Short mmCIF file of C-alpha atoms in Angstrom, two decimals:
data_model
loop_
_atom_site.label_atom_id
_atom_site.label_comp_id
_atom_site.label_asym_id
_atom_site.label_seq_id
_atom_site.Cartn_x
_atom_site.Cartn_y
_atom_site.Cartn_z
CA MET P 83 62.68 26.65 -65.58
CA PRO P 84 60.14 27.89 -68.12
CA SER P 85 56.73 28.59 -66.65
CA GLN P 86 54.98 26.04 -68.88
CA TYR P 87 56.82 23.28 -66.95
CA GLY P 88 56.19 24.79 -63.54
CA HIS P 89 53.35 22.40 -62.66
CA TRP P 90 55.79 19.46 -62.85
CA SER P 91 58.28 20.93 -60.43
CA GLY P 92 59.18 20.06 -56.83
CA GLY P 93 56.60 18.54 -54.49
CA ILE P 94 53.81 18.53 -57.10
CA LEU P 95 55.82 16.14 -59.27
CA LEU P 96 56.45 13.85 -56.28
CA ARG P 97 52.78 13.89 -55.30
CA ARG P 98 51.88 12.66 -58.77
CA ILE P 99 54.57 10.00 -59.03
CA LEU P 100 54.41 8.50 -55.51
CA PRO P 101 50.81 7.18 -55.69
CA LEU P 102 51.59 5.55 -59.05
CA ALA P 103 54.77 3.99 -57.67
CA ALA P 104 52.90 2.73 -54.60
CA ALA P 105 50.21 1.15 -56.76
CA MET P 106 52.86 -0.54 -58.92
CA LEU P 107 54.65 -1.92 -55.83
CA ALA P 108 51.36 -3.22 -54.41
CA SER P 109 50.63 -4.99 -57.71
CA VAL P 110 54.07 -6.58 -57.72
CA ALA P 111 53.57 -7.77 -54.13
CA LEU P 112 50.20 -9.29 -54.96
CA LEU P 113 51.61 -11.04 -58.01
CA GLY P 114 54.48 -12.38 -55.93
CA ALA P 115 52.12 -13.68 -53.25
CA ALA P 116 49.91 -15.31 -55.88
CA ALA P 117 52.92 -16.94 -57.53
CA SER P 118 54.16 -18.20 -54.18
CA SER P 119 50.73 -19.61 -53.31
CA ALA P 120 50.43 -21.25 -56.72
CA ALA P 121 53.88 -22.80 -56.34
CA ALA P 122 52.99 -24.52 -53.04
CA GLU P 123 51.93 -28.08 -53.87
CA PRO P 124 50.22 -30.48 -51.47
CA VAL P 125 52.47 -33.16 -50.05
CA GLY P 126 51.04 -36.28 -48.43
CA LEU P 127 51.57 -36.22 -44.66
CA PHE P 128 50.85 -39.29 -42.55
CA ILE P 129 51.90 -41.46 -39.61
CA ALA P 130 53.43 -44.84 -40.45
CA GLY P 131 54.73 -47.68 -38.31
CA LYS P 132 53.45 -49.67 -35.38
CA LYS P 133 54.32 -50.52 -31.80
CA SER P 134 57.67 -52.22 -31.86
CA GLU P 135 60.84 -52.74 -29.85
CA GLU P 136 62.79 -51.74 -32.98
CA LYS P 137 63.04 -47.96 -33.20
CA SER P 138 63.05 -47.98 -37.00
CA LYS P 139 59.61 -49.64 -37.04
CA GLN P 140 57.95 -47.44 -34.42
CA PRO P 141 55.27 -44.85 -35.39
CA LYS P 142 56.60 -41.67 -37.00
CA PHE P 143 55.36 -38.59 -38.83
CA GLU P 144 56.31 -38.93 -42.50
CA ALA P 145 55.88 -36.88 -45.68
CA GLU P 146 56.10 -37.75 -49.38
CA LYS P 147 58.80 -35.11 -49.88
CA TYR P 148 61.28 -33.33 -47.63
CA THR P 149 61.70 -30.63 -46.46
CA SER P 150 57.98 -29.76 -46.43
CA THR P 151 56.08 -26.93 -44.77
CA LEU P 152 53.50 -27.84 -42.15
CA GLY P 153 50.21 -26.08 -41.54
CA THR P 154 46.88 -26.80 -39.91
CA LYS P 155 43.22 -26.19 -40.60
CA ALA P 156 40.98 -25.83 -37.55
CA LEU P 157 38.17 -28.37 -37.41
CA THR P 158 36.70 -26.98 -34.18
CA GLY P 159 37.02 -23.82 -32.12
CA PHE P 160 39.66 -23.66 -29.40
CA GLU P 161 38.69 -23.65 -25.73
CA PHE P 162 40.92 -23.70 -22.66
CA LYS P 163 39.09 -24.00 -19.34
CA ALA P 164 40.78 -22.15 -16.49
CA GLN P 165 39.92 -21.22 -12.90
CA TRP P 166 38.95 -17.60 -13.61
CA GLY P 167 37.08 -18.28 -16.84
CA ASN P 168 37.33 -19.94 -20.25
CA LEU P 169 39.77 -18.88 -22.94
CA GLN P 170 38.04 -19.15 -26.31
CA CYS P 171 39.68 -18.56 -29.71
CA ASN P 172 38.16 -18.79 -33.17
CA GLU P 173 41.45 -20.03 -34.61
CA PHE P 174 44.18 -22.32 -33.34
CA SER P 175 46.77 -23.31 -35.92
CA LEU P 176 50.33 -24.55 -36.14
CA SER P 177 53.12 -23.82 -38.61
CA GLY P 178 56.46 -25.53 -38.98
CA ALA P 179 58.43 -27.92 -41.16
CA ILE P 180 59.28 -31.61 -41.46
CA SER P 181 62.68 -32.56 -42.89
CA ALA P 182 62.72 -36.30 -42.16
CA ALA P 183 60.62 -39.06 -40.61
CA THR P 184 60.31 -38.19 -36.93
CA SER P 185 58.36 -39.06 -33.79
CA GLU P 186 58.11 -35.38 -32.78
CA ILE P 187 57.09 -32.19 -34.53
CA LYS P 188 57.79 -28.76 -33.08
CA ALA P 189 55.70 -25.89 -34.43
CA ASN P 190 54.74 -22.27 -33.83
CA GLN P 191 51.13 -21.70 -32.84
CA ILE P 192 48.58 -19.01 -33.68
CA PHE P 193 45.60 -18.19 -31.47
CA TRP P 194 43.23 -15.56 -32.89
CA PRO P 195 40.91 -13.84 -32.08
CA CYS P 196 40.40 -14.73 -28.42
CA THR P 197 38.40 -13.80 -25.35
CA LEU P 198 39.16 -14.69 -21.73
CA ALA P 199 36.13 -14.86 -19.42
CA GLY P 200 34.30 -13.04 -22.21
CA LEU P 201 36.73 -10.09 -22.29
CA PRO P 202 38.83 -8.92 -25.26
CA THR P 203 42.23 -10.55 -25.03
CA THR P 204 45.71 -9.90 -26.40
CA ILE P 205 48.14 -12.76 -27.06
CA LEU P 206 51.92 -13.01 -26.68
CA ALA P 207 53.60 -16.23 -27.84
CA ASN P 208 56.94 -15.14 -26.31
CA GLY P 209 58.86 -17.58 -28.51
CA CYS P 210 56.98 -20.61 -27.19
CA GLN P 211 56.20 -23.59 -29.41
CA PHE P 212 53.95 -26.64 -29.27
CA GLU P 213 55.56 -30.04 -29.74
CA LEU P 214 53.53 -33.04 -30.89
CA ASN P 215 54.88 -36.47 -30.00
CA VAL P 216 53.57 -39.74 -31.38
CA LEU P 217 54.08 -42.58 -28.92
CA ASN P 218 55.20 -46.17 -29.55
CA VAL P 219 51.60 -47.35 -29.60
CA GLY P 220 49.13 -48.51 -32.23
CA PRO P 221 47.75 -48.08 -34.68
CA PRO P 222 45.47 -46.39 -33.67
CA TYR P 223 48.01 -43.69 -32.85
CA VAL P 224 48.17 -41.57 -29.70
CA GLY P 225 50.62 -39.03 -28.39
CA THR P 226 51.48 -36.23 -26.01
CA THR P 227 51.93 -32.47 -26.17
CA ASP P 228 54.82 -30.36 -24.89
CA VAL P 229 54.88 -26.58 -24.50
CA VAL P 230 58.47 -25.46 -25.11
CA CYS P 231 59.45 -21.89 -24.18
CA PRO P 232 62.58 -19.80 -23.69
CA ALA P 233 63.71 -19.62 -20.06
CA GLY P 234 61.25 -17.71 -17.90
CA LYS P 235 58.62 -17.37 -20.66
CA ALA P 236 55.07 -18.65 -21.21
CA ILE P 237 52.23 -18.16 -23.69
CA GLU P 238 50.27 -15.17 -22.35
CA PHE P 239 46.63 -14.16 -22.81
CA THR P 240 45.75 -10.81 -21.21
CA ALA P 241 42.10 -9.83 -20.67
CA SER P 242 41.23 -6.17 -20.20
CA ILE P 243 38.31 -3.79 -19.85
CA GLY P 244 39.38 -0.70 -21.73
CA SER P 245 42.93 0.00 -20.56
CA VAL P 246 42.50 -1.88 -17.26
CA THR P 247 44.02 -5.38 -17.14
CA LYS P 248 41.89 -7.89 -15.22
CA CYS P 249 43.87 -11.09 -15.69
CA THR P 250 46.76 -12.64 -17.59
CA LEU P 251 46.48 -16.37 -18.24
CA GLN P 252 49.85 -18.05 -18.82
CA ILE P 253 50.11 -21.48 -20.44
CA LEU P 254 53.33 -22.67 -18.82
CA PRO P 255 56.18 -24.76 -20.25
CA GLN P 256 55.45 -28.47 -19.73
CA THR P 257 56.13 -31.88 -21.20
CA GLY P 258 54.31 -35.17 -21.72
CA VAL P 259 50.72 -33.92 -21.47
CA GLU P 260 48.56 -36.89 -22.41
CA GLY P 261 45.29 -36.85 -24.33
CA VAL P 262 46.31 -36.51 -28.00
CA SER P 263 45.15 -38.87 -30.75
CA PHE P 264 46.05 -38.97 -34.45
CA GLU P 265 44.16 -40.27 -37.47
CA ASN P 266 45.44 -40.54 -41.04
CA THR P 267 42.99 -39.16 -43.62
CA GLY P 268 42.86 -38.85 -47.41
CA THR P 269 44.93 -40.51 -50.13
CA GLY P 270 48.02 -39.66 -52.16
CA SER P 271 49.18 -36.04 -51.97
CA ALA P 272 45.94 -35.14 -50.15
CA ARG P 273 46.90 -37.21 -47.12
CA ALA P 274 46.74 -35.34 -43.81
CA ILE P 275 46.56 -36.10 -40.10
CA THR P 276 43.59 -35.21 -37.93
CA VAL P 277 44.91 -34.22 -34.51
CA ASN P 278 42.46 -34.42 -31.60
CA TYR P 279 43.46 -32.76 -28.34
CA ASN P 280 41.55 -33.65 -25.20
CA LEU P 281 43.92 -32.46 -22.49
CA THR P 282 42.78 -32.25 -18.88
CA ALA P 283 45.97 -31.67 -16.90
CA MET P 284 47.58 -28.56 -18.43
CA LYS P 285 49.75 -26.38 -16.20
CA TYR P 286 48.87 -22.70 -16.22
CA ALA P 287 49.14 -19.59 -14.09
CA GLN P 288 46.90 -16.58 -13.48
CA VAL P 289 48.45 -13.18 -12.88
CA ALA P 290 45.98 -10.84 -11.19
CA GLY P 291 45.15 -7.51 -12.76
CA THR P 292 43.58 -4.56 -10.95
CA GLY P 293 40.17 -3.43 -9.76
CA LEU P 294 36.85 -5.13 -9.26
CA GLY P 295 36.58 -8.54 -10.94
CA LYS P 296 40.31 -9.21 -11.26
CA CYS P 297 41.36 -12.86 -11.22
CA THR P 298 42.95 -14.74 -8.35
CA ALA P 299 46.70 -15.16 -8.78
CA GLY P 300 48.15 -18.66 -8.63
CA GLU P 301 49.40 -21.72 -10.49
CA PHE P 302 47.12 -24.60 -11.43
CA THR P 303 47.37 -28.06 -13.02
CA ASN P 304 43.79 -28.63 -14.15
CA GLY P 305 43.73 -26.69 -17.42
CA SER P 306 41.41 -28.34 -19.95
CA PHE P 307 42.26 -27.93 -23.62
CA VAL P 308 39.91 -29.28 -26.33
CA VAL P 309 40.35 -28.77 -30.08
CA SER P 310 40.67 -30.70 -33.34
CA ASP P 311 42.60 -29.72 -36.43
CA SER P 312 43.93 -31.16 -39.68
CA LEU P 313 47.72 -31.19 -40.03
CA SER P 314 48.94 -31.12 -43.64
CA ALA P 315 52.08 -30.37 -45.66
CA THR P 316 53.09 -28.47 -48.80
CA LYS P 317 56.30 -28.02 -50.76
#
């Protein structure tokens, strides 16, 4: 190749092209995300019905359009009181979908960031989901919470000092935990459901870590879980 084109050859050419290509791909990704966000329209989500012996008239979660995507906005911080210490998270949110009127909604949950007994904490969902159930009561509406997990799994929060694990808190699979209330809010497509959790009998386990200050291992039934969020839908 003639010498005047030598500066475009081999690795030098790649080093000049790759940053430009990366920037172009990043721009495309951002535009795609913006378009996706702009395309998501609010869909009214609400509970309708009342206590009745007829199943078709009983309270159910409903949406203006199906299938719609579910999401939550935290109204308070998350706190779970356990024997070794409190689990505190800045964010607790749910994500899922609703495809028809139903008395139960199953959703993935996000806890982040969290501390356990004041220590930095890592979280593993392990495929577990929260299930919200509206009961044949009301209005006003009340319900229960289930924690549904694959066999042998639980939601795990592991507190450590440096690389030394002190305790792993496991929220165990369980059903019918009472202490949930629901309130319809807003109008039209802005309708949403405020979900208030005031749970005082959650099952959980502590797995002891190592060294001074590690937690006591065991299973307990007095976990206290308090949080409020706004459940809404988009399509």
